[in-house]
mmCIF file of C-alpha atoms in Angstrom:
data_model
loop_
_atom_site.group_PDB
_atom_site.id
_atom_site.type_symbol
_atom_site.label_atom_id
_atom_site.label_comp_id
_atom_site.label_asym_id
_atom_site.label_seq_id
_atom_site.Cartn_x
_atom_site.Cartn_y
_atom_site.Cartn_z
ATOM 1 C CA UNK A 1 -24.612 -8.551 6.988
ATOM 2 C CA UNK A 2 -24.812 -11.013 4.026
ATOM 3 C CA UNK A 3 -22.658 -8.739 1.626
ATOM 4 C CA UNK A 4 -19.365 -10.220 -0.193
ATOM 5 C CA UNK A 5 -16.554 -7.512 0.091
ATOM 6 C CA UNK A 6 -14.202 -9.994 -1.365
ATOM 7 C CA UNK A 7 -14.066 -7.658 -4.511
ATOM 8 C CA UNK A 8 -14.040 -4.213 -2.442
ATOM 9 C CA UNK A 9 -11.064 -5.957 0.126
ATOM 10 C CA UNK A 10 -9.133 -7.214 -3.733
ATOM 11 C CA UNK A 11 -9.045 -3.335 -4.770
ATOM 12 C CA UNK A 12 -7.920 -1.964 -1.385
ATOM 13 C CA UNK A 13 -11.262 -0.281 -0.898
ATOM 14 C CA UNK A 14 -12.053 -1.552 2.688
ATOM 15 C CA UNK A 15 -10.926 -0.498 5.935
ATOM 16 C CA UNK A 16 -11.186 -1.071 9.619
ATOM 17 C CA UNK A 17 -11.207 1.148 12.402
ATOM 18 C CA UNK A 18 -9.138 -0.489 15.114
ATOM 19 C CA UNK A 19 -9.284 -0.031 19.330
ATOM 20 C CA UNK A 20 -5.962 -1.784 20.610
ATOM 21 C CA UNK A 21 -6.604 -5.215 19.323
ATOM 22 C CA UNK A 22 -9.934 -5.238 18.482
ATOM 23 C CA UNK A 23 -11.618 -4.227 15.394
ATOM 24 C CA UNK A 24 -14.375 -1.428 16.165
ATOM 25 C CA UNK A 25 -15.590 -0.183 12.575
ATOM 26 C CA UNK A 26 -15.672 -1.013 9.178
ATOM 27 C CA UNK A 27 -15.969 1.029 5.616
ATOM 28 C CA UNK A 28 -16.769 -0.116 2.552
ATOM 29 C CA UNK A 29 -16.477 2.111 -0.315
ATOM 30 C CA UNK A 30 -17.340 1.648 -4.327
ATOM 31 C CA UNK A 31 -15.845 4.056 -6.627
ATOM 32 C CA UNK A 32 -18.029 5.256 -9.861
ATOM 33 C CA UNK A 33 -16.648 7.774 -12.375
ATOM 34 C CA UNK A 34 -18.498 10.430 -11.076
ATOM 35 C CA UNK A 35 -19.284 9.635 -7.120
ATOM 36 C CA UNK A 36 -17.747 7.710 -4.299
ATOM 37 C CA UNK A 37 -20.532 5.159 -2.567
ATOM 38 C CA UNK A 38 -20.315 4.116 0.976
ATOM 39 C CA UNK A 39 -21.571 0.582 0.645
ATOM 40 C CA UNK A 40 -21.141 -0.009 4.354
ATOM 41 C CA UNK A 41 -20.060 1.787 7.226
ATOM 42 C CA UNK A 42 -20.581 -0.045 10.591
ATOM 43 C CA UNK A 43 -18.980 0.965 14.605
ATOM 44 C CA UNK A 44 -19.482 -1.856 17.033
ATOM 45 C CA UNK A 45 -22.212 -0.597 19.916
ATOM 46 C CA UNK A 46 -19.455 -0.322 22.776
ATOM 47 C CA UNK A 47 -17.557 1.821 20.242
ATOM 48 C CA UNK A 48 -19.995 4.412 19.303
ATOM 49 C CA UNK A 49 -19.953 7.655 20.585
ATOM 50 C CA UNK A 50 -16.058 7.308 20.307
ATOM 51 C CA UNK A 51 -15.762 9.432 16.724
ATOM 52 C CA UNK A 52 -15.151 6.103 15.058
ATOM 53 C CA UNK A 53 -18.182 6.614 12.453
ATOM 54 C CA UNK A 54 -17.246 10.425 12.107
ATOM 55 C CA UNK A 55 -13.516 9.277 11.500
ATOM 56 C CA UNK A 56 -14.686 6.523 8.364
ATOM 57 C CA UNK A 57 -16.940 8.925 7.209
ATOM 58 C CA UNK A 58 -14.386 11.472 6.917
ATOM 59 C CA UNK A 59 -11.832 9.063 5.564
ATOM 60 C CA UNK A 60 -14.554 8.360 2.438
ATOM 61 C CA UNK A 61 -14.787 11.864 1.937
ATOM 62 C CA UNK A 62 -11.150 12.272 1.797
ATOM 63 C CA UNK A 63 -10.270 8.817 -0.466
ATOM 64 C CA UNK A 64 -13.421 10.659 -3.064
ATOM 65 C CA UNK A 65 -12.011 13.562 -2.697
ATOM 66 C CA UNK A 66 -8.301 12.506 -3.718
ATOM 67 C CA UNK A 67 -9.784 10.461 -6.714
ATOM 68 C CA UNK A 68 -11.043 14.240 -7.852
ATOM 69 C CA UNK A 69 -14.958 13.334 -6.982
ATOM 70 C CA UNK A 70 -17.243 15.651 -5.887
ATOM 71 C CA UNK A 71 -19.674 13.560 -3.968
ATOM 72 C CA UNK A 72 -19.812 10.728 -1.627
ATOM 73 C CA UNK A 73 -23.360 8.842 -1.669
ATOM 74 C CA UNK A 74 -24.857 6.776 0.818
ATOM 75 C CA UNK A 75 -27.892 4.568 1.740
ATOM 76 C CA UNK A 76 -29.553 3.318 4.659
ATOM 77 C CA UNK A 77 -32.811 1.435 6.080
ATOM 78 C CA UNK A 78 -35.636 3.602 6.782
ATOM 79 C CA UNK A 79 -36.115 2.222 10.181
ATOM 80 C CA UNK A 80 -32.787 3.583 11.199
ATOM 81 C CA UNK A 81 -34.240 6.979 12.176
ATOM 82 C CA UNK A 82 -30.713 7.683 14.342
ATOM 83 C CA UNK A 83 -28.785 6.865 11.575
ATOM 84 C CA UNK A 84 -30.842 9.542 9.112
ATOM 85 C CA UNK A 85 -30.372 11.731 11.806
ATOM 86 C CA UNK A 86 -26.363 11.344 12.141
ATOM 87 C CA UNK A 87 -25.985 11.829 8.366
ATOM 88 C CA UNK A 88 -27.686 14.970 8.171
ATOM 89 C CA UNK A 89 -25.717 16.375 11.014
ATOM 90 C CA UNK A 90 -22.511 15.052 9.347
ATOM 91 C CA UNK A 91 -23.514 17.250 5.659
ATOM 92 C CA UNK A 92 -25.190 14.327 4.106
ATOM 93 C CA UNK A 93 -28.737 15.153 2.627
ATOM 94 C CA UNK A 94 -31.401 12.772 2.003
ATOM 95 C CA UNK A 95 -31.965 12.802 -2.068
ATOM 96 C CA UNK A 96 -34.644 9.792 -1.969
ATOM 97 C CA UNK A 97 -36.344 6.417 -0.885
ATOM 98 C CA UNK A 98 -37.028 3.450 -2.496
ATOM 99 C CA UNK A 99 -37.269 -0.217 -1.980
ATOM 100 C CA UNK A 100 -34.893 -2.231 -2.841
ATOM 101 C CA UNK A 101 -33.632 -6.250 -1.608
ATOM 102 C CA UNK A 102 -36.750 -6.171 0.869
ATOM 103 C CA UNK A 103 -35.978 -2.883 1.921
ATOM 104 C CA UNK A 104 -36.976 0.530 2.242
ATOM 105 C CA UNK A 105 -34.235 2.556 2.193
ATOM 106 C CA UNK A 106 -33.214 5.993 2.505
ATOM 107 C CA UNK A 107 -30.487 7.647 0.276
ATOM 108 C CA UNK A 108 -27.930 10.895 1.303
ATOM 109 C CA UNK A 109 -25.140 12.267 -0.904
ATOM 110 C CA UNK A 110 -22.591 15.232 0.059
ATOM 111 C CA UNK A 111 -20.981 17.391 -2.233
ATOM 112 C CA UNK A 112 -17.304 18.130 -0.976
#
């Protein structure tokens, strides 16, 4: 991941998912005035299947849902059929694609 959270870890909008000592997910979340974005969510491979990714994606929901948004949006790469999958059974629903940095991506959103 070539992304620069510096900004997102400066306004306390990044957190880690932790297993004992070691760090086993990640969240990244942008705040708009009318949505909350997950700009990355991430659970290392030996971690998933744990509830790690359904416990970030729950704690966006819940940091949107105190700011009094509605929705929490989210994006991934169209390759990442599992991940599509895991959204959808999680609420999310797919509202687009497009291309974008190289990619093709898929987008979600929930309403809360």
């Amino acid at each position: 991941m070539d992304a620069d959270h510096a900004a997102a870890v400066a306004t306390g909008l990044v957190w880690v998912a932790e297993q004992g000592q070691r760090v086993v997910g990640l969240l990244v979340l942008e705040i708009a005035h009318d949505h909350a974005l997950i700009e990355n969510v991430a659970v290392s491979p030996d971690a998933q299947g744990l509830g790690v990714g359904s416990r970030l994606l729950a704690l966006a929901e819940q940091q949107a849902g105190e700011r009094g948004l509605r929705e929490v949006r989210l994006y991934t790469h169209e390759a990442m059929t599992e991940n599509q999958e895991y959204y959808r059974r999680r609420g999310y629903r797919e509202t687009h694609r497009s291309r974008g940095s190289g990619f093709q991506r898929v987008f979600f959103t929930k309403d809360l």
